[in-house]
Amino acid sequence: MTKVLVTGGTGYIGSHTVVELLNSGYEVVVIDNLCNSYIKVVDCIEKITGKRPTFYNTDLLDSTALEAIFNTHQDIAAVIHFAAHKAVGESVKKPIDYYKNNVGATVMLVEAMLKHKIEALVFSSSCTVYGEPDTLPVTENMPVKPPVSPYGNTKKICEEVIRDCTKAYSLHAISLRYFNPIGAHPSALIGELPIGSPNNLMPIVTQTAIGKRNKMQIHGGDYTTPDGSCIRDYIHVVDIAKAHVIAVERMLKNKSAAPYEAFNLGTGHGNSVFEVIEAFERTSGVKLNYEVGAKRPGDVMSIYSDTTLANTVLGWKADYDLDEMVISSWAWEKNIQNIYPEL
Ligand code: NAD
Ligand code: WQD
């Protein structure tokens, strides 16, 4: 069995990817320090797949522990690197934490991979590298803009570090630039469950619907979009997870067109915040208590992907539509209490 190391594998996107890897016949080793996820995720992955990934509660910044893991698993064929801090607002207040955890850990991970002759890396990048795009939809060869936040800058820098390493060393890498991942596994056993208060739209919607919050705010209703709210390319997390398996296979089968490649992962469609709320209210039958508030600083007005490259080169496309995304997010929110009664 081919072995894949997944950093951040108990997190939101990582856990869904571990499920897809196990279902595709890979053996999986997970490293996560649980700074933004729960150990129970490993049990839930086992419930879904009937297989248990090897789990290390390890900080990537602990070079001794990292080296020990690579020594124990000499047969790792590829690495998928999710582990990072991801709160845009927090990154403005704590840039050192973000540069250390996101950039520092990536450098250490790549260094360890090179030492152990592991030549395939998938990196979690983000549409944030495009900033406020000049034209839509966004293609991969559009200029990467000066990032609006330290978090965004860490994604841009990590892409550059990895690209430079693919030029200098025997390393292949694929950066996957996710647009807005939402939704949850159809089992409702794993989903988005950050520690503390979420910042992203979908968990705020479902927490409001279930009563964890009294009210939510729409951040700005007077943008020059058709309904006044921001437009994003929401994509189901299971679709994103499947792309990682394809990316790993592409490198392991020597199909990469270049040592470093980057692909957008989105649906190619933009939806406004009001459209997300409408889809949620209609499919759940729950009326959301919301108010239209001020614009959120740093928000881009409108962004959605051109996915031609991922469709044609990777042979990947998003299968789930917005209704399926919000339905699965809601099923997950309603199941959280059953799995985590202590929360
Ligand atoms: P997440 O916080 O749910 O998962 C990240 C995981 O990494 C967590 O389980 C956390 O405990 C772990 N982690 C963080 N730092 C670590 C360290 N030093 N050592 C070991 N483990 C560590 O986040 P997610 O939404 O699953 O995002 C995964 C990746 O995708 C991140 O790199 C993020 O920047 C990127 N991304 C996310 C989105 C999004 O909207 N969710 C969009 C684009 C890109
Ligand atoms: C979506 C839309 C908000 C909350 C962020 C990062 C980006 C990437 C994905 C990692 C926006 C609106 C939100 C709320 C609202 N992550 N909103 N009320 O900002 O598009 O992207 O996550 O790489 O880098 O910046 O996602 O889910 O926060 O917001 O009206 O309570 O929902 O204004 O238009 P965003 P989001």
Coordinates of C-alpha atoms in Angstrom, one line a residue, residues 14 21 53 109 128 165 235 238 250 292 301 338:
G14 CA -7.5 17.4 6.1
L21 CA -7.2 8.6 0.7
P53 CA -4.9 6.3 10.2
L109 CA 8.6 20.0 6.4
T128 CA -6.5 34.7 -1.2
C165 CA 12.6 24.1 -4.0
I235 CA -17.1 24.5 -3.0
V238 CA -15.6 16.5 -0.3
R250 CA -0.5 12.7 -10.7
V292 CA -27.2 43.6 7.3
M301 CA -16.2 42.2 -3.3
N338 CA -24.1 13.8 19.5

